[in-house]
CSV table of C-alpha atoms in Angstrom, one decimal:
chain,number,residue,atom,x,y,z
A,96,MET,CA,-37.7,-49.9,-19.1
A,97,ARG,CA,-38.3,-46.2,-19.1
A,98,ARG,CA,-37.4,-45.9,-22.8
A,99,PHE,CA,-39.7,-48.9,-23.5
A,100,THR,CA,-42.6,-47.1,-21.7
A,101,VAL,CA,-42.1,-43.8,-23.5
A,102,SER,CA,-42.0,-45.5,-26.8
A,103,LEU,CA,-45.2,-47.4,-26.1
A,104,ILE,CA,-46.9,-44.0,-25.2
A,105,CYS,CA,-45.7,-42.7,-28.6
A,106,PHE,CA,-47.1,-45.8,-30.2
A,107,ALA,CA,-50.5,-45.1,-28.6
A,108,VAL,CA,-50.5,-41.5,-29.9
A,109,VAL,CA,-49.8,-42.7,-33.4
A,110,LEU,CA,-52.6,-45.3,-33.0
A,111,LEU,CA,-55.1,-42.7,-31.9
A,112,ARG,CA,-54.3,-40.5,-34.9
A,113,LEU,CA,-54.8,-43.4,-37.3
A,114,TYR,CA,-58.2,-44.3,-35.9
A,115,ALA,CA,-59.5,-40.8,-36.6
A,116,GLU,CA,-59.7,-41.9,-40.3
A,117,PRO,CA,-60.6,-45.1,-42.1
A,118,VAL,CA,-58.1,-47.9,-41.5
A,119,ASP,CA,-55.7,-48.0,-44.5
A,120,VAL,CA,-53.3,-50.9,-44.7
A,121,SER,CA,-50.9,-51.7,-47.6
A,122,TYR,CA,-49.0,-54.9,-47.8
A,123,GLY,CA,-48.1,-57.7,-50.3
A,124,GLY,CA,-49.5,-55.8,-53.3
A,125,PHE,CA,-52.9,-55.1,-51.6
A,126,ARG,CA,-54.2,-51.9,-50.1
A,127,ILE,CA,-57.2,-52.4,-47.8
A,128,VAL,CA,-59.4,-49.4,-46.7
A,129,LEU,CA,-62.0,-50.1,-44.1
A,130,ASN,CA,-64.4,-47.4,-43.2
A,131,ASP,CA,-66.3,-47.9,-39.9
A,132,LYS,CA,-68.5,-44.8,-40.6
A,133,THR,CA,-70.1,-46.5,-43.7
A,134,GLY,CA,-69.1,-50.1,-43.3
A,135,SER,CA,-67.5,-50.1,-46.7
A,136,ILE,CA,-64.5,-52.3,-47.8
A,137,GLY,CA,-62.1,-50.8,-50.3
A,138,LEU,CA,-59.6,-53.0,-52.1
A,139,TYR,CA,-56.8,-51.8,-54.3
A,140,SER,CA,-53.9,-53.2,-56.2
A,141,GLU,CA,-50.5,-51.7,-55.4
A,142,SER,CA,-47.2,-52.0,-57.2
A,143,GLU,CA,-43.9,-50.2,-56.7
A,144,ASN,CA,-43.9,-46.6,-57.9
A,145,ALA,CA,-47.4,-46.9,-59.3
A,146,LYS,CA,-50.8,-45.5,-58.4
A,147,SER,CA,-53.3,-47.7,-56.5
A,148,VAL,CA,-55.8,-49.4,-58.8
A,149,PRO,CA,-59.2,-50.5,-57.6
A,150,LEU,CA,-59.9,-54.2,-57.7
A,151,LEU,CA,-63.6,-53.8,-57.1
A,152,ALA,CA,-66.0,-51.1,-58.3
A,153,PRO,CA,-64.9,-48.0,-56.4
A,154,TYR,CA,-68.2,-46.0,-56.9
A,155,ASP,CA,-69.6,-44.4,-53.8
A,156,ASN,CA,-66.5,-45.4,-51.8
A,157,PHE,CA,-66.9,-49.2,-52.6
A,158,THR,CA,-70.3,-49.4,-51.0
A,159,GLY,CA,-71.5,-51.7,-53.8
A,160,SER,CA,-69.5,-54.6,-52.3
A,161,TYR,CA,-70.6,-55.9,-48.9
A,162,PHE,CA,-71.5,-58.9,-46.8
A,163,SER,CA,-75.0,-59.8,-45.7
A,164,LEU,CA,-76.4,-62.0,-43.0
A,165,MET,CA,-79.9,-63.6,-43.0
A,166,THR,CA,-80.8,-64.6,-39.4
A,167,ASP,CA,-84.2,-66.1,-38.6
A,168,GLY,CA,-85.8,-64.4,-41.5
A,169,SER,CA,-84.3,-61.0,-40.9
A,170,LEU,CA,-81.8,-59.6,-43.5
A,171,TYR,CA,-78.9,-57.4,-42.5
A,172,HIS,CA,-76.6,-55.8,-45.1
A,173,LEU,CA,-73.4,-55.1,-43.2
A,174,ASN,CA,-73.3,-51.3,-43.6
A,175,ARG,CA,-74.3,-48.2,-41.7
A,176,ASP,CA,-78.0,-48.7,-42.4
A,177,SER,CA,-78.4,-52.1,-40.8
A,178,VAL,CA,-76.0,-52.5,-37.9
A,179,SER,CA,-76.0,-51.0,-34.4
A,180,ASP,CA,-72.2,-50.4,-34.3
A,181,MET,CA,-69.1,-50.8,-36.5
A,182,ASN,CA,-65.4,-50.8,-35.6
A,183,ALA,CA,-62.5,-50.9,-38.1
A,184,ARG,CA,-59.0,-51.6,-36.8
A,185,VAL,CA,-55.5,-52.6,-37.7
A,186,SER,CA,-54.8,-56.3,-36.8
A,187,ALA,CA,-51.4,-58.0,-36.2
A,188,SER,CA,-51.4,-59.3,-39.8
A,189,GLY,CA,-53.7,-56.9,-41.7
A,190,ALA,CA,-57.0,-55.2,-40.9
A,191,GLU,CA,-60.5,-56.1,-39.7
A,192,ILE,CA,-63.9,-54.6,-39.4
A,193,GLN,CA,-66.5,-55.6,-36.8
A,194,TYR,CA,-70.2,-55.3,-37.2
A,195,ASP,CA,-72.6,-55.6,-34.2
A,196,LEU,CA,-76.3,-56.5,-34.7
A,197,SER,CA,-77.7,-55.0,-31.4
A,198,ASN,CA,-76.2,-57.1,-28.5
A,199,ASP,CA,-77.0,-60.5,-30.1
A,200,ILE,CA,-74.7,-61.2,-33.1
A,201,ARG,CA,-71.2,-59.9,-33.9
A,202,ILE,CA,-69.6,-60.3,-37.3
A,203,THR,CA,-65.9,-59.8,-37.8
A,204,VAL,CA,-64.4,-59.7,-41.3
A,205,SER,CA,-60.6,-60.0,-41.3
A,206,PHE,CA,-58.3,-59.2,-44.3
A,207,ASP,CA,-54.8,-60.7,-44.0
A,208,PRO,CA,-52.3,-60.2,-46.9
A,209,MET,CA,-50.0,-63.2,-47.1
A,210,LEU,CA,-46.7,-64.4,-48.3
A,211,ALA,CA,-47.2,-68.0,-49.5
A,212,GLY,CA,-45.0,-70.8,-50.7
A,213,GLN,CA,-41.3,-71.4,-50.7
A,214,ASN,CA,-40.8,-68.7,-53.3
A,215,GLU,CA,-43.0,-66.2,-51.4
A,216,ILE,CA,-45.8,-65.9,-53.9
A,217,GLU,CA,-47.2,-62.4,-53.5
A,218,TYR,CA,-50.6,-60.9,-54.0
A,219,VAL,CA,-52.6,-63.3,-51.8
A,220,LEU,CA,-55.3,-61.9,-49.5
A,221,ARG,CA,-56.9,-64.3,-46.9
A,222,ILE,CA,-60.5,-63.3,-45.8
A,223,ASP,CA,-62.0,-64.7,-42.7
A,224,VAL,CA,-65.6,-64.0,-41.6
A,225,LYS,CA,-66.5,-64.9,-38.0
A,226,VAL,CA,-70.2,-64.8,-36.9
A,227,GLU,CA,-70.7,-65.0,-33.1
A,228,ASN,CA,-73.9,-65.6,-31.3
A,229,LEU,CA,-73.7,-63.5,-28.1
A,230,SER,CA,-77.3,-64.1,-27.0
A,231,ASP,CA,-79.1,-66.8,-25.0
A,232,LYS,CA,-81.1,-68.0,-28.0
A,233,SER,CA,-80.3,-70.0,-31.1
A,234,TYR,CA,-80.3,-68.5,-34.6
A,235,GLU,CA,-80.4,-69.9,-38.1
A,236,THR,CA,-77.9,-67.9,-40.2
A,237,ILE,CA,-76.9,-67.7,-43.8
A,238,LEU,CA,-73.9,-65.6,-44.9
A,239,ARG,CA,-73.6,-64.0,-48.3
A,240,CYS,CA,-70.9,-61.9,-49.9
A,241,LEU,CA,-71.6,-59.5,-52.8
A,242,LEU,CA,-68.6,-58.3,-54.8
A,243,ASP,CA,-69.3,-55.5,-57.4
A,244,THR,CA,-66.6,-56.6,-59.9
A,245,TYR,CA,-64.9,-54.0,-62.1
A,246,LEU,CA,-61.8,-55.2,-64.0
A,247,GLY,CA,-63.5,-57.5,-66.5
A,248,GLU,CA,-66.3,-55.1,-67.5
A,249,ASN,CA,-64.3,-53.5,-70.3
A,250,THR,CA,-63.3,-56.8,-71.9
A,251,ALA,CA,-65.2,-59.3,-74.1
A,252,SER,CA,-65.6,-61.7,-71.2
A,253,HIS,CA,-66.5,-60.4,-67.7
A,254,PHE,CA,-65.4,-63.6,-66.0
A,255,PHE,CA,-63.4,-66.8,-66.4
A,256,THR,CA,-63.8,-69.8,-64.2
A,257,SER,CA,-61.8,-72.9,-63.4
A,258,SER,CA,-63.9,-75.3,-65.5
A,259,ALA,CA,-66.6,-73.3,-67.4
A,260,GLY,CA,-64.1,-70.9,-69.2
A,261,GLU,CA,-65.3,-67.5,-70.4
A,262,ILE,CA,-68.6,-66.1,-69.0
A,263,SER,CA,-70.4,-63.1,-70.4
A,264,CYS,CA,-73.9,-63.7,-69.1
A,265,GLU,CA,-75.8,-64.7,-66.0
A,266,THR,CA,-74.6,-68.0,-64.6
A,267,VAL,CA,-75.2,-70.1,-61.5
A,268,PHE,CA,-73.1,-72.7,-59.8
A,269,SER,CA,-74.6,-74.8,-57.0
A,270,ALA,CA,-73.0,-77.3,-54.6
A,271,PRO,CA,-71.5,-79.8,-55.1
A,272,ALA,CA,-70.5,-78.4,-58.5
A,273,VAL,CA,-69.2,-75.0,-57.5
A,274,GLU,CA,-66.2,-73.6,-59.3
A,275,GLN,CA,-62.8,-73.7,-57.6
A,276,TRP,CA,-62.0,-70.2,-58.8
A,277,ILE,CA,-63.6,-67.2,-60.6
A,278,ILE,CA,-61.5,-64.4,-62.1
A,279,SER,CA,-62.4,-60.9,-63.2
A,280,ALA,CA,-59.5,-59.8,-65.4
A,281,GLY,CA,-58.7,-56.5,-67.1
A,282,LYS,CA,-55.7,-55.8,-69.4
A,283,SER,CA,-53.3,-55.2,-66.6
A,284,ARG,CA,-54.8,-56.3,-63.2
A,285,SER,CA,-56.9,-59.3,-62.4
A,286,LEU,CA,-58.7,-60.5,-59.2
A,287,LEU,CA,-59.3,-64.2,-58.6
A,288,LEU,CA,-61.6,-65.6,-55.9
A,289,LEU,CA,-60.5,-68.9,-54.6
A,290,LEU,CA,-63.7,-70.6,-53.4
A,291,SER,CA,-62.6,-74.3,-53.2
A,292,GLY,CA,-59.4,-76.1,-52.2
A,293,ALA,CA,-56.7,-75.3,-49.7
A,294,ASP,CA,-58.5,-74.5,-46.4
A,295,VAL,CA,-61.4,-72.6,-48.1
A,296,THR,CA,-65.0,-72.9,-46.8
A,297,GLU,CA,-66.9,-74.1,-49.8
A,298,PRO,CA,-70.0,-72.1,-50.7
A,299,GLU,CA,-73.5,-73.4,-51.3
A,300,GLN,CA,-74.1,-71.3,-54.4
A,301,ILE,CA,-72.4,-68.7,-56.6
A,302,ILE,CA,-74.3,-66.4,-58.9
A,303,LEU,CA,-72.7,-64.2,-61.6
A,304,GLY,CA,-75.1,-61.5,-62.9
A,305,ASN,CA,-76.1,-57.9,-63.2
A,306,LYS,CA,-75.2,-56.1,-60.0
A,307,ASN,CA,-78.7,-54.7,-59.4
A,308,ILE,CA,-80.4,-58.0,-60.0
A,309,VAL,CA,-78.1,-60.1,-57.8
A,310,ALA,CA,-78.2,-57.5,-55.0
A,311,LYS,CA,-81.6,-59.0,-54.1
A,312,TRP,CA,-81.2,-61.6,-51.4
A,313,LYS,CA,-82.6,-64.4,-53.6
A,314,PRO,CA,-82.8,-63.1,-57.2
A,315,ILE,CA,-84.9,-64.8,-59.8
A,316,VAL,CA,-82.1,-66.4,-61.8
A,317,GLN,CA,-82.2,-66.6,-65.6
A,318,PRO,CA,-79.1,-68.3,-66.9
A,319,GLY,CA,-77.9,-66.7,-70.2
A,320,ARG,CA,-79.4,-63.3,-69.4
A,321,SER,CA,-77.0,-60.4,-70.1
A,322,PHE,CA,-75.3,-58.3,-67.5
A,323,ASP,CA,-77.6,-55.4,-68.4
A,324,SER,CA,-80.7,-54.1,-66.4
A,325,LEU,CA,-83.0,-51.1,-66.5
A,326,GLN,CA,-80.8,-49.4,-64.0
A,327,SER,CA,-77.3,-50.2,-65.3
A,328,PHE,CA,-75.5,-51.4,-68.4
A,329,ASN,CA,-72.8,-54.0,-68.5
A,330,ASN,CA,-72.5,-54.0,-64.7
A,331,SER,CA,-71.6,-57.5,-63.4
A,332,ALA,CA,-71.2,-58.8,-59.9
A,333,VAL,CA,-70.5,-62.0,-58.0
A,334,THR,CA,-72.6,-63.3,-55.1
A,335,VAL,CA,-71.5,-66.1,-52.9
A,336,TYR,CA,-73.8,-67.9,-50.5
A,337,TRP,CA,-72.4,-70.2,-47.7
A,338,PRO,CA,-74.5,-73.0,-46.2
A,339,SER,CA,-77.1,-72.3,-43.5
A,340,VAL,CA,-75.8,-72.8,-40.0
A,341,ILE,CA,-77.6,-73.1,-36.6
A,342,LEU,CA,-75.8,-70.9,-34.1
A,343,ASN,CA,-76.5,-72.0,-30.5
A,344,PRO,CA,-75.9,-69.5,-27.6
A,345,GLY,CA,-72.3,-68.7,-27.2
A,346,THR,CA,-71.1,-70.4,-30.4
A,347,HIS,CA,-69.7,-69.1,-33.6
A,348,MET,CA,-69.3,-70.0,-37.3
A,349,GLN,CA,-66.3,-69.1,-39.5
A,350,VAL,CA,-65.9,-68.8,-43.3
A,351,ARG,CA,-62.6,-68.5,-45.2
A,352,PHE,CA,-61.8,-67.7,-48.8
A,353,TYR,CA,-58.9,-66.1,-50.7
A,354,MET,CA,-58.4,-63.4,-53.2
A,355,LEU,CA,-55.4,-63.7,-55.5
A,356,GLN,CA,-54.3,-60.7,-57.5
A,357,GLY,CA,-52.6,-60.7,-60.9
A,358,GLN,CA,-50.5,-57.8,-62.2
A,359,ASN,CA,-49.0,-56.7,-65.6
A,360,GLY,CA,-51.4,-58.9,-67.5
A,361,ILE,CA,-50.3,-62.1,-65.7
A,362,TRP,CA,-53.0,-64.1,-64.0
A,363,PRO,CA,-52.5,-65.5,-60.5
A,364,ASP,CA,-50.9,-68.9,-60.2
A,365,VAL,CA,-53.6,-70.8,-58.4
A,366,ALA,CA,-51.8,-74.2,-58.6
A,367,ALA,CA,-48.7,-72.8,-56.9
A,368,PHE,CA,-50.7,-71.4,-54.1
A,369,THR,CA,-52.8,-74.5,-53.4
A,370,ASP,CA,-49.7,-76.7,-53.7
A,371,SER,CA,-48.1,-74.6,-51.0
A,372,PHE,CA,-50.9,-75.9,-48.6
A,373,ALA,CA,-50.2,-79.5,-49.6
A,374,SER,CA,-46.5,-79.0,-48.6
A,375,ASP,CA,-47.5,-77.0,-45.5
A,376,SER,CA,-44.9,-74.4,-46.5
A,377,TYR,CA,-47.1,-71.3,-46.5
A,378,LEU,CA,-46.6,-68.4,-44.1
A,379,SER,CA,-48.9,-65.6,-43.1
A,380,SER,CA,-47.5,-62.1,-42.7
A,381,ARG,CA,-47.9,-62.4,-38.9
A,382,GLU,CA,-46.0,-65.7,-38.9
A,383,SER,CA,-43.3,-64.1,-41.1
A,384,ILE,CA,-42.8,-61.4,-38.6
A,385,LEU,CA,-42.6,-63.8,-35.7
A,386,ALA,CA,-40.0,-65.8,-37.6
A,387,LEU,CA,-37.8,-62.7,-37.4
A,388,VAL,CA,-37.5,-63.0,-33.7
A,389,ASP,CA,-37.0,-66.8,-33.8
A,390,ASP,CA,-37.4,-68.6,-30.4
A,391,ARG,CA,-36.2,-65.6,-28.5
A,392,ILE,CA,-36.7,-61.8,-28.7
A,393,ASP,CA,-33.9,-60.0,-30.6
A,394,LEU,CA,-33.4,-57.1,-28.3
A,395,GLU,CA,-31.5,-55.1,-31.0
A,396,TYR,CA,-34.3,-55.6,-33.4
A,397,LEU,CA,-36.8,-54.5,-30.7
A,398,ARG,CA,-34.8,-51.4,-29.8
A,399,ASP,CA,-34.7,-50.4,-33.5
A,400,LEU,CA,-38.4,-50.9,-33.8
A,401,LEU,CA,-39.2,-48.7,-30.8
A,402,ASP,CA,-36.8,-46.0,-32.1
A,403,ARG,CA,-38.6,-45.9,-35.4
A,404,ILE,CA,-42.0,-45.6,-33.6
A,405,GLN,CA,-40.7,-42.7,-31.6
A,406,ALA,CA,-39.2,-41.0,-34.6
A,407,LEU,CA,-42.4,-41.4,-36.5
A,408,GLU,CA,-44.4,-39.9,-33.7
A,409,GLY,CA,-42.2,-36.8,-33.6
A,410,SER,CA,-42.4,-36.3,-37.4
A,411,ASP,CA,-44.4,-33.4,-38.8
A,412,VAL,CA,-45.9,-35.6,-41.4
A,413,LEU,CA,-47.4,-39.0,-40.4
A,414,ASP,CA,-46.5,-41.8,-42.8
A,415,ARG,CA,-49.6,-44.0,-42.4
A,416,SER,CA,-48.2,-46.9,-44.3
A,417,GLU,CA,-45.0,-47.0,-42.3
A,418,ALA,CA,-47.0,-46.6,-39.0
A,419,LEU,CA,-49.3,-49.5,-39.8
A,420,LYS,CA,-46.3,-51.8,-40.5
A,421,LEU,CA,-44.6,-50.8,-37.2
A,422,ILE,CA,-47.9,-51.4,-35.3
A,423,ALA,CA,-48.2,-54.9,-36.8
A,424,GLU,CA,-44.5,-55.7,-36.0
A,425,LEU,CA,-44.8,-54.5,-32.4
A,426,ASP,CA,-48.1,-56.3,-31.8
A,427,ALA,CA,-46.6,-59.5,-33.0
A,428,ILE,CA,-43.6,-59.2,-30.7
A,429,LEU,CA,-45.8,-58.3,-27.7
A,430,GLN,CA,-48.0,-61.4,-28.3
A,431,ARG,CA,-44.8,-63.5,-28.5
A,432,ILE,CA,-43.6,-62.1,-25.2
A,433,LYS,CA,-47.0,-63.0,-23.6
A,434,ARG,CA,-46.6,-66.6,-24.7
């Protein structure tokens, strides 16, 4: 028991060091960097023995990509200029960032890398957005996500979609005819947004256009217009709007979609991923960790984990990636013990 307590103290020291900087998690081919000083969300592709490659436009520390919330006519971009507080943290299966709008509304965006399917299809990132009404009044809310895409801007076609094919100009998809997926693809890496199917929350509207134009809450859409503007050339982005929801006091809404990543010029296998849902064979990273301890706690495994945490804390150089993995494993085990 004494050794367990000491190791938990070491774990807490490691955790405090990590929170002094942006949360930085690497797993399943993704690197997620959440900065609770700016509110920015950085996404990278990672492969063995290779440098991280941005999956979204990295300019100004990824501040060009963000979520927005319209509530009772007031617009909030979820960044340091619009919210009262932000908190980024490591979760049991990835990372999450929380935005507070005064004391009334809380938005939590969770990023969970996954292993999916019987063959453990890699490079899948599940994104959940939870909007909570903490007040005693009702709010009408609309959630939007703006992604400043990057990979397809040096190719002939900025985007490809599930039914419309190549897209090189401003395009709008509205419910019920929204695309199942949209992909921004470069020569080596590709990023696919899965917006329909599986357990995805289908959007109300999707707009592909110049980033400066679609950054407006409700842009004047001109299908066929180029991705150029007076401020920027060949700069495309994706905006996704989910349906309006009335949030009564003490209630919440939740939106889910996925990002699938392709590497080495190979696009993600959407069918294999969605088929894994049909067969109910997918596993999240948290569930994979819990599977390691089966229906009981493997004490030898737990001892080894605590020893690694203690060794890491005593090291002169903090390996952030290793620390985050250990934190996720320990948290999963502690949750299992509680149950």
